[in-house]
Amino acid sequence: MKSRVMMIALTTLTTALPLVADAQSPTVCADAIDQFTLNACAEQDYRTADRRLNEIYGKVSARLADIPDSKAALVRAQRAWIAFRDADCDFRASSVVEGSVYPMIHSSCLAELTEARSTALQSLLNCEEGDLSCPAPFD
């Protein structure tokens, strides 16, 4: 009995792994129809958005290297934003928390809010010289 369960688990795993790897392909995601692939694609979208956010955050933080109070404020703001994002996405996906669609809904929310935060931080890197409302000084 144990060997049969192990064989089923191994077969499932070896069948699923290529699908997870393929979920990174835009073609696979565009044509996805099964929930497993849709979930994996949504997770990949979030990871891509998170990498972009970390890159932009690093640039903003670097601009504030000589302004410790502003840099500390950025860190506080980012931590508060992460707490908000996570709580908001938990709320948005709360009606499907027990369902197979939950990972897709939750990851899609994380990606959406993370992309919006990236856009907001990117705008700080594009301030015009002399813009007093911009905490990241012109480079």
XYZ file of C-alpha atoms in Angstrom, residues 24-113:
90
model
C 7.088 31.147 -16.514
C 6.485 31.112 -20.264
C 4.159 33.914 -21.406
C 2.675 31.579 -24.025
C 1.741 28.975 -21.425
C 0.212 31.616 -19.174
C -1.724 33.249 -21.996
C -3.232 29.884 -22.928
C -3.685 28.553 -19.380
C -7.030 26.944 -18.675
C -6.395 24.710 -15.660
C -6.341 26.143 -12.148
C -2.907 24.755 -11.292
C -1.303 26.634 -14.196
C -3.346 29.784 -13.569
C -2.159 29.750 -9.944
C 1.470 29.245 -10.996
C 1.251 32.044 -13.561
C -0.256 34.458 -11.027
C 2.542 33.600 -8.594
C 5.117 34.246 -11.329
C 3.501 37.611 -12.114
C 3.796 38.550 -8.446
C 7.449 37.458 -8.275
C 8.237 39.545 -11.362
C 6.481 42.576 -9.871
C 8.304 42.073 -6.563
C 11.713 41.927 -8.273
C 10.933 45.192 -10.077
C 9.790 46.813 -6.825
C 12.971 45.758 -5.028
C 15.079 47.202 -7.840
C 13.269 50.553 -7.786
C 13.217 50.673 -3.971
C 16.985 50.136 -3.983
C 17.464 53.072 -6.343
C 15.297 55.374 -4.225
C 17.086 54.232 -1.073
C 20.471 54.884 -2.691
C 19.407 58.433 -3.548
C 18.645 58.984 0.116
C 21.994 57.643 1.354
C 23.119 61.087 2.532
C 19.743 61.998 4.058
C 19.315 59.607 7.026
C 15.959 60.989 8.209
C 14.420 60.627 4.758
C 15.912 57.175 4.321
C 14.475 56.077 7.691
C 11.098 57.499 6.652
C 11.277 55.493 3.409
C 11.983 52.300 5.370
C 9.035 52.981 7.714
C 6.759 53.773 4.790
C 7.772 50.630 2.911
C 7.235 48.410 5.945
C 3.812 49.961 6.525
C 2.964 49.559 2.844
C 3.954 45.855 2.900
C 1.741 45.285 5.954
C -1.134 47.081 4.191
C -0.613 45.172 0.923
C -0.572 41.801 2.645
C -3.628 42.578 4.790
C -5.550 44.026 1.842
C -4.837 40.999 -0.344
C -5.790 38.655 2.498
C -9.087 40.544 2.688
C -9.665 40.560 -1.075
C -9.119 36.801 -1.273
C -10.980 35.978 1.950
C -14.134 34.800 0.196
C -12.194 32.063 -1.628
C -9.693 31.115 1.082
C -10.829 27.476 1.027
C -10.908 27.184 -2.755
C -8.423 26.173 -5.411
C -8.674 29.669 -6.914
C -7.306 31.293 -3.728
C -3.614 31.276 -4.786
C -4.479 32.973 -8.082
C -6.691 35.642 -6.491
C -4.188 36.331 -3.716
C -1.131 36.418 -6.010
C -2.932 38.591 -8.560
C -3.755 41.075 -5.819
C -0.149 41.068 -4.591
C 1.070 41.658 -8.150
C -1.419 44.493 -8.760
C -0.566 46.378 -5.576
